[in-house]
JSON list of C-alpha atoms in Angstrom, two decimals:
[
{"chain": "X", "resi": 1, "resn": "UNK", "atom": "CA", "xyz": [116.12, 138.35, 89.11]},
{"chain": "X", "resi": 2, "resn": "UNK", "atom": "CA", "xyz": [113.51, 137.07, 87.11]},
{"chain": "X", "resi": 3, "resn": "UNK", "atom": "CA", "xyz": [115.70, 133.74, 86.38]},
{"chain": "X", "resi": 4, "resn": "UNK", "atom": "CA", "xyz": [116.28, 133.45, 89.80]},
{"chain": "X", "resi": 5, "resn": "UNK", "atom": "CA", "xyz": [112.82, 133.39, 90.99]},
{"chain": "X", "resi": 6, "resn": "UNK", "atom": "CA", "xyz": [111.86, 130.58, 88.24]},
{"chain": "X", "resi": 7, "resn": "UNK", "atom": "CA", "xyz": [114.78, 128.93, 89.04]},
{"chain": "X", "resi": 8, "resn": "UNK", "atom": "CA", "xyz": [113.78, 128.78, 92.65]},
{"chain": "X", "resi": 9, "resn": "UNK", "atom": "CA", "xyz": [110.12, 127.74, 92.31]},
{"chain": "X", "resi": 10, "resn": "UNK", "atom": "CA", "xyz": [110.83, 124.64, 89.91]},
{"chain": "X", "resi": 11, "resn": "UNK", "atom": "CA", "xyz": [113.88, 123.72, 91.84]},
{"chain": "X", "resi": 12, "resn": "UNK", "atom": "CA", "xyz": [112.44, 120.92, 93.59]},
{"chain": "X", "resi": 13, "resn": "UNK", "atom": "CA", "xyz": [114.16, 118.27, 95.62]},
{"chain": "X", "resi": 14, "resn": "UNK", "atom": "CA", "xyz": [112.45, 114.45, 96.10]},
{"chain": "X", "resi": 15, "resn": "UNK", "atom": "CA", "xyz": [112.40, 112.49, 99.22]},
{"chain": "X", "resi": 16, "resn": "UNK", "atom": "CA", "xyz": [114.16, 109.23, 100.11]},
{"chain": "X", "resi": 17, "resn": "UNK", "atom": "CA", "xyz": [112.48, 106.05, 100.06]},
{"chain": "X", "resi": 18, "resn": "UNK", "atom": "CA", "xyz": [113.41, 105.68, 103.95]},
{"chain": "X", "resi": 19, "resn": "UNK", "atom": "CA", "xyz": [111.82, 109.39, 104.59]},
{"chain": "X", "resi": 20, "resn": "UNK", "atom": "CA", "xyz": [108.60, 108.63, 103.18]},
{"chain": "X", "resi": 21, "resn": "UNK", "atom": "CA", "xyz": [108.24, 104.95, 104.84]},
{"chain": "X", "resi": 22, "resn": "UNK", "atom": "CA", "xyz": [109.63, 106.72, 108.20]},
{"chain": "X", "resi": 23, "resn": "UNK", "atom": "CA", "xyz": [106.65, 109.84, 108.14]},
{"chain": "X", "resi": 24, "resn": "UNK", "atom": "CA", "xyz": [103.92, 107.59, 106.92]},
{"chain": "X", "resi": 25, "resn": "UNK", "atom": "CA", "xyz": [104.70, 105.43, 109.34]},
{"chain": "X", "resi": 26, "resn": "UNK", "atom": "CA", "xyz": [104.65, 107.68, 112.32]},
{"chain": "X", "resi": 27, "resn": "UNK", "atom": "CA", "xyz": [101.20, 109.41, 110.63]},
{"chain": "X", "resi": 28, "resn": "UNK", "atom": "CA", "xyz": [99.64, 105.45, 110.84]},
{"chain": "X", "resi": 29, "resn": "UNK", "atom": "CA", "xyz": [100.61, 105.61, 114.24]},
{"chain": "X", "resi": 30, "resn": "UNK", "atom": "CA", "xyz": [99.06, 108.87, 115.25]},
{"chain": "X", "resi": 31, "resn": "UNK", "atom": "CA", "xyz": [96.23, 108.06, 113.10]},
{"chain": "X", "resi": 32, "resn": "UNK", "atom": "CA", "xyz": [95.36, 104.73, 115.09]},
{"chain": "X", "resi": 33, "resn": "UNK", "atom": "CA", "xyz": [95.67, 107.53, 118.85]},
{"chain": "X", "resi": 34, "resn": "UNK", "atom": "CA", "xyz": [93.21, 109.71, 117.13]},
{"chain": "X", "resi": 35, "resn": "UNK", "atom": "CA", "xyz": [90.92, 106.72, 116.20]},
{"chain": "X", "resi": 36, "resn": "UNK", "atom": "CA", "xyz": [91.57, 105.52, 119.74]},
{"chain": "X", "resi": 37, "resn": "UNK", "atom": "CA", "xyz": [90.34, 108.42, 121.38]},
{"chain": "X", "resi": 38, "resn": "UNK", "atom": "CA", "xyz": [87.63, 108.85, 118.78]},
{"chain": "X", "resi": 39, "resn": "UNK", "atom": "CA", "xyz": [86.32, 106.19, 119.50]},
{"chain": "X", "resi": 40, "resn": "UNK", "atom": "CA", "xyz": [86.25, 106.51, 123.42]},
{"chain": "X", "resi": 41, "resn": "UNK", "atom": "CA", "xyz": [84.57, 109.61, 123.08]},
{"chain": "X", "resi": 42, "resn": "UNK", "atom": "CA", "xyz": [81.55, 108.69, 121.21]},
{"chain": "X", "resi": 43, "resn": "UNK", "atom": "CA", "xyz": [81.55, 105.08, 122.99]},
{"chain": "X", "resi": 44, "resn": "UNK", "atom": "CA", "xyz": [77.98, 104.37, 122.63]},
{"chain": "X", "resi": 45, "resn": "UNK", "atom": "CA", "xyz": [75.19, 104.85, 119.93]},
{"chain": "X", "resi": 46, "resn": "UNK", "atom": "CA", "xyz": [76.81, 108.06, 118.53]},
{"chain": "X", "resi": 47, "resn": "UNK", "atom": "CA", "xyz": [79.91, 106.25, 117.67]},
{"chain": "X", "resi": 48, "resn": "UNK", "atom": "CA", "xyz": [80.70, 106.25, 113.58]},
{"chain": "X", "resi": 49, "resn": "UNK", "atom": "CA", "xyz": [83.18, 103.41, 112.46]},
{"chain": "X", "resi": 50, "resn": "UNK", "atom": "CA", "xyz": [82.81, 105.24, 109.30]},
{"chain": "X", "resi": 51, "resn": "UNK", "atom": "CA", "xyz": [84.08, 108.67, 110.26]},
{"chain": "X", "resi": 52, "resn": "UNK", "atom": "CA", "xyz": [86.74, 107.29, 112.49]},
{"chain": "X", "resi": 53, "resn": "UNK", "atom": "CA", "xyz": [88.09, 105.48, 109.76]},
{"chain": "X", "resi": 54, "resn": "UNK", "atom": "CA", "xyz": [87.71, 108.76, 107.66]},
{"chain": "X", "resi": 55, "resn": "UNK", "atom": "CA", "xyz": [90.08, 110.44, 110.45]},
{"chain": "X", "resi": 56, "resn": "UNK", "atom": "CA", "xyz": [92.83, 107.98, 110.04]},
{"chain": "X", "resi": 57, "resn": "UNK", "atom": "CA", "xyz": [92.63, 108.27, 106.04]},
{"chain": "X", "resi": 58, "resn": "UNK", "atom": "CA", "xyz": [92.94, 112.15, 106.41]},
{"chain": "X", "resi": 59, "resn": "UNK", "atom": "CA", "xyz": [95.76, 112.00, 108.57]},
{"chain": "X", "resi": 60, "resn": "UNK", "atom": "CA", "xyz": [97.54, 109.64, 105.69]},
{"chain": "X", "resi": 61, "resn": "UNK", "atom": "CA", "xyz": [96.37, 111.43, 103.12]},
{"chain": "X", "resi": 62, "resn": "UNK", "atom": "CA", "xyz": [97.98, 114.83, 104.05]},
{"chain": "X", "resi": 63, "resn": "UNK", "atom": "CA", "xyz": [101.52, 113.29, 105.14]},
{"chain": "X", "resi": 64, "resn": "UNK", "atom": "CA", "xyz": [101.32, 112.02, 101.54]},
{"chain": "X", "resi": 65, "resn": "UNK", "atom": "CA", "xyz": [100.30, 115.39, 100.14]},
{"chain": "X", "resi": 66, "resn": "UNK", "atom": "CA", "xyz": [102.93, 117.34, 102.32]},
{"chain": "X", "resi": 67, "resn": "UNK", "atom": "CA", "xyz": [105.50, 114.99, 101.46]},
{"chain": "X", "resi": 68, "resn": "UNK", "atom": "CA", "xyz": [104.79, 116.40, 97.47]},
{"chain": "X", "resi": 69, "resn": "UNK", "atom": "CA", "xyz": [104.62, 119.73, 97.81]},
{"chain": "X", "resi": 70, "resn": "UNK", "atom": "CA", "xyz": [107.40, 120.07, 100.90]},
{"chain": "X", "resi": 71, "resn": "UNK", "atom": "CA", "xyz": [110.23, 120.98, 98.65]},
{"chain": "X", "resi": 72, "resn": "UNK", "atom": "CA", "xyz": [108.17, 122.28, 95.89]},
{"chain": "X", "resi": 73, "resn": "UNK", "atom": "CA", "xyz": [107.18, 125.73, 95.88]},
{"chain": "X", "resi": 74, "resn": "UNK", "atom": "CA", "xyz": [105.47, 125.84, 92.42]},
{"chain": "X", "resi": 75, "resn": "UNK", "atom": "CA", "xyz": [103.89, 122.55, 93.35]},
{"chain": "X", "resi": 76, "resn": "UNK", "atom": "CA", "xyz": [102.75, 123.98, 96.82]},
{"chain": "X", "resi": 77, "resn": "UNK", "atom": "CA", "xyz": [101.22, 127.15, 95.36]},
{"chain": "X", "resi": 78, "resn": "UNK", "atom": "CA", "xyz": [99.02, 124.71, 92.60]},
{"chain": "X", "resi": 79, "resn": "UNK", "atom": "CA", "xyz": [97.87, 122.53, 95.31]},
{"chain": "X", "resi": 80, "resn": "UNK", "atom": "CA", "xyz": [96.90, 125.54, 97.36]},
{"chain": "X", "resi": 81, "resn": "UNK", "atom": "CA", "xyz": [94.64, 126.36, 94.21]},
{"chain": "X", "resi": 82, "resn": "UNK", "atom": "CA", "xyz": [93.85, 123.47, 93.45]},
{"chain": "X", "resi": 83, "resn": "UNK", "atom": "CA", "xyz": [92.46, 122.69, 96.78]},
{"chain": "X", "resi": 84, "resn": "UNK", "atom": "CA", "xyz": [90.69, 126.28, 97.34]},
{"chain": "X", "resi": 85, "resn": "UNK", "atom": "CA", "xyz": [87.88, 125.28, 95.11]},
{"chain": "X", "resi": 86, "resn": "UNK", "atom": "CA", "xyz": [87.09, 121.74, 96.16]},
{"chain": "X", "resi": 87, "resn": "UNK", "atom": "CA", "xyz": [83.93, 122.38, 98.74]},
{"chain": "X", "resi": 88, "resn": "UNK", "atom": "CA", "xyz": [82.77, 119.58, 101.11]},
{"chain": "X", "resi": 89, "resn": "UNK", "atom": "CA", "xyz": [79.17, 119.72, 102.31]},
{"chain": "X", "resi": 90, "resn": "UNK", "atom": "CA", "xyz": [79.10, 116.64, 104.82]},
{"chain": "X", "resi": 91, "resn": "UNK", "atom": "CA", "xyz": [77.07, 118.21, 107.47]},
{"chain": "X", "resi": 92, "resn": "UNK", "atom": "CA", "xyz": [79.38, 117.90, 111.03]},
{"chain": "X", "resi": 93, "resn": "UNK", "atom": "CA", "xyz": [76.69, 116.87, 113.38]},
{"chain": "X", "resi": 94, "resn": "UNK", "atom": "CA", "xyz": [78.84, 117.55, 116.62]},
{"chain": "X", "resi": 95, "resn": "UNK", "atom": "CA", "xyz": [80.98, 120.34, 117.28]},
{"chain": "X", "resi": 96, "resn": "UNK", "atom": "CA", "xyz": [83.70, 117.63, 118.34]},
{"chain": "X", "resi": 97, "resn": "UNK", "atom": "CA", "xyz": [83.83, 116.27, 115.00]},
{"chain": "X", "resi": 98, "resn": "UNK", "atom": "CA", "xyz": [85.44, 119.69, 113.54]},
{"chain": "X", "resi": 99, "resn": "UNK", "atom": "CA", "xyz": [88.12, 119.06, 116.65]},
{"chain": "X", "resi": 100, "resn": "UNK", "atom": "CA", "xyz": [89.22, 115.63, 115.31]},
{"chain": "X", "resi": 101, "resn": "UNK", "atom": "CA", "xyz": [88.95, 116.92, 111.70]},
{"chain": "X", "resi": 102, "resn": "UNK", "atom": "CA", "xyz": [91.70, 119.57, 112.28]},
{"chain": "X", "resi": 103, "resn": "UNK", "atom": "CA", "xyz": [93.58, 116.86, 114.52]},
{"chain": "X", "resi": 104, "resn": "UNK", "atom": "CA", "xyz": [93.96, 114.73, 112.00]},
{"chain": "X", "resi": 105, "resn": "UNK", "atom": "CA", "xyz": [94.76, 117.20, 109.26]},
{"chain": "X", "resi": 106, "resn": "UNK", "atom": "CA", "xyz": [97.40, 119.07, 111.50]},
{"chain": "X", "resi": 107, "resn": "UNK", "atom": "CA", "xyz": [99.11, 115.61, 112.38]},
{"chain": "X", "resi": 108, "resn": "UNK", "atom": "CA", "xyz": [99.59, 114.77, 108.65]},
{"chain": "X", "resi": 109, "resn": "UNK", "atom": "CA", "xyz": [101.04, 118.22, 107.58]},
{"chain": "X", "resi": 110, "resn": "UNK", "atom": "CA", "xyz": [103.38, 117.93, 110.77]},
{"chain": "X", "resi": 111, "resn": "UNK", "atom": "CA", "xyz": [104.31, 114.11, 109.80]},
{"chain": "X", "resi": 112, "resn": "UNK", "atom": "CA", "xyz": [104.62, 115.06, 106.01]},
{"chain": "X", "resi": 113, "resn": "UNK", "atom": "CA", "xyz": [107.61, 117.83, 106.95]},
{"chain": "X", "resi": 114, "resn": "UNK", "atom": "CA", "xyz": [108.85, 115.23, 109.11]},
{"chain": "X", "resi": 115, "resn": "UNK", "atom": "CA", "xyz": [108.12, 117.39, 112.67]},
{"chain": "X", "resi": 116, "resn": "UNK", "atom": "CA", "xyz": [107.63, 114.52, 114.73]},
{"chain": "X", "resi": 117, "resn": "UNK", "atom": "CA", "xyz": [108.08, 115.86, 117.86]},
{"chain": "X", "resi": 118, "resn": "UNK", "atom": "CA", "xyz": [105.06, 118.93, 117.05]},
{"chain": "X", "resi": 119, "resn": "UNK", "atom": "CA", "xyz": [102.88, 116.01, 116.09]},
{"chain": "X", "resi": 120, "resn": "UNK", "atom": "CA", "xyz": [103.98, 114.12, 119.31]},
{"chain": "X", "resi": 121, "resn": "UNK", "atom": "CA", "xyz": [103.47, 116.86, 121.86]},
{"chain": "X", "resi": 122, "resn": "UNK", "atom": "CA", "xyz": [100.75, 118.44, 120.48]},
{"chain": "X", "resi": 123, "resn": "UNK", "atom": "CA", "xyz": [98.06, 115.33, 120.20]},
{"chain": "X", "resi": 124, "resn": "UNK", "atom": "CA", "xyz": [99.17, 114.98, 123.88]},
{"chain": "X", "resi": 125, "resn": "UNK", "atom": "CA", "xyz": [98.09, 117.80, 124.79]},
{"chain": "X", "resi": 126, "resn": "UNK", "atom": "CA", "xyz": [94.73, 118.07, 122.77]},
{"chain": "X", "resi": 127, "resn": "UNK", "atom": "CA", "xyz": [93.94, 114.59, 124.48]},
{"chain": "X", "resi": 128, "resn": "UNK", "atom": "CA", "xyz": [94.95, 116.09, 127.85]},
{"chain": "X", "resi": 129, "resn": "UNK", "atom": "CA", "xyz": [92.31, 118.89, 126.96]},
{"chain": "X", "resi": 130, "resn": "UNK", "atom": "CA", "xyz": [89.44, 117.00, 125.60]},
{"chain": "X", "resi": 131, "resn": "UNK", "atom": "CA", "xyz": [89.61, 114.83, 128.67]},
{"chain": "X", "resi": 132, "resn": "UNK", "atom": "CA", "xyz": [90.01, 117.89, 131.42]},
{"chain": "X", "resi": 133, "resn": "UNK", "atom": "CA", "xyz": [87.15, 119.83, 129.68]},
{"chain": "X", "resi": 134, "resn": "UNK", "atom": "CA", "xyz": [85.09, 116.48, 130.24]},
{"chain": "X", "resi": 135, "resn": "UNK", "atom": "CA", "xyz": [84.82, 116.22, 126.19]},
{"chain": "X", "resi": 136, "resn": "UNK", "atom": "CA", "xyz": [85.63, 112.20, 126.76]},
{"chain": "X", "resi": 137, "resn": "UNK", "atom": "CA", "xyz": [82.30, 111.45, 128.13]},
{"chain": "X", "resi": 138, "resn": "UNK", "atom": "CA", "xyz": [79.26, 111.24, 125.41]},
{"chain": "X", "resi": 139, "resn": "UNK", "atom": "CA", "xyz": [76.39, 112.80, 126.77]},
{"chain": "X", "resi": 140, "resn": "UNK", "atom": "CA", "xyz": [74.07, 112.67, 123.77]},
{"chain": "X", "resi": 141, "resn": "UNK", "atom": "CA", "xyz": [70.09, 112.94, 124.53]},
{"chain": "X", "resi": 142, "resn": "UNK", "atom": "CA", "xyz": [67.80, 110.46, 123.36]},
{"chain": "X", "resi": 143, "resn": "UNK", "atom": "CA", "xyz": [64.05, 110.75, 123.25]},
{"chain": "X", "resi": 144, "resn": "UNK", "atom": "CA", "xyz": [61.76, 107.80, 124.69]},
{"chain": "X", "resi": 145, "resn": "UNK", "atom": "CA", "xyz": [58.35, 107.62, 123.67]},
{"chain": "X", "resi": 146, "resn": "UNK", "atom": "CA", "xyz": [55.16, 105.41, 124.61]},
{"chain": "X", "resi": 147, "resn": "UNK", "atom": "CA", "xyz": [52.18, 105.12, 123.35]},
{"chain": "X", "resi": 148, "resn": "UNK", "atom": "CA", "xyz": [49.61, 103.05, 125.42]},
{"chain": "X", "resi": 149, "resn": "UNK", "atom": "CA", "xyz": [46.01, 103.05, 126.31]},
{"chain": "X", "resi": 150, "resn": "UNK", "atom": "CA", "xyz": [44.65, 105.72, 128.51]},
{"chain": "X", "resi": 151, "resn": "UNK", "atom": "CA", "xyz": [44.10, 103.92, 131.80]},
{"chain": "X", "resi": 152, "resn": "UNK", "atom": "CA", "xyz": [47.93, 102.59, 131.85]},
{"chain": "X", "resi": 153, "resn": "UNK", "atom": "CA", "xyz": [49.16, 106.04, 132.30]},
{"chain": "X", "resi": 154, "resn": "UNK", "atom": "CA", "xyz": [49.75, 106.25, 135.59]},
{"chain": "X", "resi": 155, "resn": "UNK", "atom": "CA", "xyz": [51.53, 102.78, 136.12]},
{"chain": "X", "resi": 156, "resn": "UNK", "atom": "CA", "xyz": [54.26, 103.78, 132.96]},
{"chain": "X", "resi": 157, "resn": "UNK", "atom": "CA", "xyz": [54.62, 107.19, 134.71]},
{"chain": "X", "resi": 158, "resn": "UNK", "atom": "CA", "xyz": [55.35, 105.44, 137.97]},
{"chain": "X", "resi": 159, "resn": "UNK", "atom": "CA", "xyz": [57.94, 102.75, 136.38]},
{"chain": "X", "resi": 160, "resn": "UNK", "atom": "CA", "xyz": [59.97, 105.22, 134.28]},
{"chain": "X", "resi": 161, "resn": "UNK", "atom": "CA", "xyz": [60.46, 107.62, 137.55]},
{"chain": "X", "resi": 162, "resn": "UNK", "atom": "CA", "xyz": [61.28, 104.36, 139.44]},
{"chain": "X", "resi": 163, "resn": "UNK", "atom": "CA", "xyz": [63.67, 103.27, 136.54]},
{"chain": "X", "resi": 164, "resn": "UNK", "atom": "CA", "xyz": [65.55, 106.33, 135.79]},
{"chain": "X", "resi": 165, "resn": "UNK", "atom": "CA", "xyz": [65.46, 107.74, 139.54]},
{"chain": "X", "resi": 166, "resn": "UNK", "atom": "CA", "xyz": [63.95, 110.67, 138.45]},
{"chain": "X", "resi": 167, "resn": "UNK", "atom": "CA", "xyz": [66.35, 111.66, 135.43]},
{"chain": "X", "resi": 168, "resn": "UNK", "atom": "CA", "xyz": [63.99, 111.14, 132.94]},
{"chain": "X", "resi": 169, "resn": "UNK", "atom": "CA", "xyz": [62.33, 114.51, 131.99]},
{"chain": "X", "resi": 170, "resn": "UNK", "atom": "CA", "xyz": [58.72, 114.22, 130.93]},
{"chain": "X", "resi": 171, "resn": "UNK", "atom": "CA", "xyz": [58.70, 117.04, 127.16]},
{"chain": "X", "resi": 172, "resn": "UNK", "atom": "CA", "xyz": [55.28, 115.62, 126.19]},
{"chain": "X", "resi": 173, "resn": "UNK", "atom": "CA", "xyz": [52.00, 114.06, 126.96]},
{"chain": "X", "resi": 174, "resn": "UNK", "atom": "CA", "xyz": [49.60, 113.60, 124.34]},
{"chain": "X", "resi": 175, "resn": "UNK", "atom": "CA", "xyz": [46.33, 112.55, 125.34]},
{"chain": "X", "resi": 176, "resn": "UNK", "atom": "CA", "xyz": [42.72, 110.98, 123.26]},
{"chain": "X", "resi": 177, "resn": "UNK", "atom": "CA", "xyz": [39.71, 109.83, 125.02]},
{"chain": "X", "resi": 178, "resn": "UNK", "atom": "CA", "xyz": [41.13, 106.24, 125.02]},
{"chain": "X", "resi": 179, "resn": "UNK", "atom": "CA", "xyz": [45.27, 106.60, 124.45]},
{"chain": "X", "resi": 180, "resn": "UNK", "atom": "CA", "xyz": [47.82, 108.33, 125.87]},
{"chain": "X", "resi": 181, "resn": "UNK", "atom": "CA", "xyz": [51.62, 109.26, 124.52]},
{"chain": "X", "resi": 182, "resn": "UNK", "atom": "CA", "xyz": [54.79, 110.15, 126.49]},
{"chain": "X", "resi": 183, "resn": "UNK", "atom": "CA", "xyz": [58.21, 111.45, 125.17]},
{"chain": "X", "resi": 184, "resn": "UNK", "atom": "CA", "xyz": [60.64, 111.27, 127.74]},
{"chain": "X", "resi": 185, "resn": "UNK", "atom": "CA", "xyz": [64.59, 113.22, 127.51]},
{"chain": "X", "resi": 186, "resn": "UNK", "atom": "CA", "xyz": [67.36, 110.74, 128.92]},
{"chain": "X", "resi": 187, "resn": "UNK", "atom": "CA", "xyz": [70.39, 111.12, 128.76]},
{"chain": "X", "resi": 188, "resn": "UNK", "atom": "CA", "xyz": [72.10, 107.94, 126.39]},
{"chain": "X", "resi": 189, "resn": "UNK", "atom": "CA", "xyz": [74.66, 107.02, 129.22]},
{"chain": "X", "resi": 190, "resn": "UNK", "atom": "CA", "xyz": [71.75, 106.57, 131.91]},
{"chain": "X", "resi": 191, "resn": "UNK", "atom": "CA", "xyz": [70.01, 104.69, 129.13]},
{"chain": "X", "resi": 192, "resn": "UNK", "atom": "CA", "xyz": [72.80, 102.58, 128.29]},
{"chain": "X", "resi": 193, "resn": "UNK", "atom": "CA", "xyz": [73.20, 101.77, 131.65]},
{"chain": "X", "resi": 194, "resn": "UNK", "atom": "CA", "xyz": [69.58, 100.52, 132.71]},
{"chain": "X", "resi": 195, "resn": "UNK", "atom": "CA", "xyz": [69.31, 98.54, 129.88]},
{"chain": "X", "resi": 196, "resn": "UNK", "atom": "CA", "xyz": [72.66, 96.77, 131.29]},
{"chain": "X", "resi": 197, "resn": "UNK", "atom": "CA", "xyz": [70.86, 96.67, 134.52]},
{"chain": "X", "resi": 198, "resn": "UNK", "atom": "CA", "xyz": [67.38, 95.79, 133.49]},
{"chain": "X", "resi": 199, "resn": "UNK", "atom": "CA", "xyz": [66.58, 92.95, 130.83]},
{"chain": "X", "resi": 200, "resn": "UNK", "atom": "CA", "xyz": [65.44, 95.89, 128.79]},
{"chain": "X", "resi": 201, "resn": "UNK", "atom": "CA", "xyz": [63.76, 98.66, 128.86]},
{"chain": "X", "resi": 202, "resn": "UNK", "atom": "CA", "xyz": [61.36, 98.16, 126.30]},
{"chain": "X", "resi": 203, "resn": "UNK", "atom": "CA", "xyz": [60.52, 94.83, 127.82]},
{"chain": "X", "resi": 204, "resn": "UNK", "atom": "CA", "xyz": [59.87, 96.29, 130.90]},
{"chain": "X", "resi": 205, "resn": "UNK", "atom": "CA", "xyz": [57.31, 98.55, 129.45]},
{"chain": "X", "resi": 206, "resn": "UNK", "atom": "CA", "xyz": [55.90, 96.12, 127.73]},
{"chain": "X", "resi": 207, "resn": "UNK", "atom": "CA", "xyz": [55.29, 94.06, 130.71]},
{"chain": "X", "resi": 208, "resn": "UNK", "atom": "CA", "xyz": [53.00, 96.99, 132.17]},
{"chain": "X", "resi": 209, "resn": "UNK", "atom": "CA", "xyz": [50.20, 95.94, 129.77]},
{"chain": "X", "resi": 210, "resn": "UNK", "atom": "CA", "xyz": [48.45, 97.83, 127.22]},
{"chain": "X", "resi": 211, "resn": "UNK", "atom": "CA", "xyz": [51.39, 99.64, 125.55]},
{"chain": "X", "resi": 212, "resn": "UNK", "atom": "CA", "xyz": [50.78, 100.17, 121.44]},
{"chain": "X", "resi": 213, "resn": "UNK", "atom": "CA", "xyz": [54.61, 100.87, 120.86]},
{"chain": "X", "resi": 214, "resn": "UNK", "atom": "CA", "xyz": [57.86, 102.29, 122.49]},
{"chain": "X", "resi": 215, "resn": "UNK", "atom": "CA", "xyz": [60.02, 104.22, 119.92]},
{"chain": "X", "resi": 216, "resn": "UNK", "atom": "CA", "xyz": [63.83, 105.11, 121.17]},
{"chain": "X", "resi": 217, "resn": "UNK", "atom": "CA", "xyz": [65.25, 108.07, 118.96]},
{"chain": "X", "resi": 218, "resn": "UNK", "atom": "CA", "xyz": [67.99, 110.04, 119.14]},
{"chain": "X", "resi": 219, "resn": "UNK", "atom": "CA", "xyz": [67.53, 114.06, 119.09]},
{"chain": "X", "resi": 220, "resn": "UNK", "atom": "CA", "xyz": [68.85, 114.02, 115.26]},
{"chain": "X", "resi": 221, "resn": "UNK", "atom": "CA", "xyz": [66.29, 112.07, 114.00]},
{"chain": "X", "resi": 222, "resn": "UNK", "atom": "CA", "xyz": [68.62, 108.19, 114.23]},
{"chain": "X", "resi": 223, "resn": "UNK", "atom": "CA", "xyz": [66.81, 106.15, 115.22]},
{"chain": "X", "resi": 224, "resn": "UNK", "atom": "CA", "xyz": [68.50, 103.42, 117.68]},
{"chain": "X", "resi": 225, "resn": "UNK", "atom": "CA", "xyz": [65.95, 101.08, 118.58]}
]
């Protein structure tokens, strides 16, 4: 029994040239959908090149992994091992990134065993999901804040409820005897889109006279403009 059992774990078969071209291949493929729709979600100033290239190196990665361990059992349980210690402490700033992550990872095990048609179907249907659910369209929020002298305050209060039609919420207003500082919430899509309006909306504000500085951040702490 015990022979047997040996016998079965190091008993391990390699794949053909054409197999391993053929599921790399079809992983590049789904890789390049994932970037795709990775990169029409976050289509704006939240986009990363950097992590959506990341994506379509995981999904790689993990056919090339499953295409080791696939017909190795003693291999499979070492990598399992090997793998439980390795901790990654890249902070996921958006609870979409985890979606992609597991995407990605899922399509490369299903490529490595050669399961086309799973990887196929299923990132079909997780597209079909994200963009029911509304996940396609980036709503990030993005702070605007103006600092200007104390009499101006009523003419920038007037132009950024004329600019933004009332979608731009007023969080604070810090006042001194002779300045005066706004930070307005807007949405980045809204933003995006009067600045393709407008010749700028910074250059707008400027124009009202007797602004210090306008600051554009984004609500985890990038700063865009």
């Amino acid at each position: 029994m015990r022979e047997f059992i040996l016998e079965e774990l190091m008993d391990g078969t390699n794949l053909d040239v054409m197999t391993i071209i053929l599921n790399n291949v079809v992983a590049l493929i789904a890789a390049l959908f994932i970037m795709f729709v990775y990169k029409i979600t976050y289509s704006g100033v939240s986009y990363s090149r950097k992590f959506n290239v990341s994506l379509g190196a995981i999904a790689i990665t993990t056919t090339m992994i499953m295409g080791v361990i696939s017909n190795d059992i003693a291999l499979s349980l070492g990598m399992v091992g090997a793998l439980s210690i390795i901790r990654f402490r890249t902070a996921i700033k958006d609870s979409r990134d985890s979606i992609y992550i597991f995407w990605t990872i899922i399509v490369g095990i299903c490529c490595g065993v050669g399961d086309y048609m799973v990887a196929a179907i299923g990132s079909t249907v997780t597209f079909l999901v994200i963009l029911m659910l509304g996940m396609i369209k980036n709503d990030n929020r993005m702070l605007l804040i103006i600092r200007a002298a104390y009499n101006r305050q009523d003419v920038i209060q007037a132009y950024i409820f004329k600019t933004f039609h009332r979608k731009a919420v007023l969080r604070v207003r810090n006042t001194t005897e002779t300045t005066v500082e706004f930070i307005y919430e807007i949405s980045s899509n809204l933003l995006i889109k009067v600045e393709h309006e407008n010749t700028g909306i910074t250059n707008g504000i400027y124009a009202l006279g007797g602004v210090e500085y306008v600051n554009i951040v984004m609500q985890n702490d990038e700063v865009s403009n």
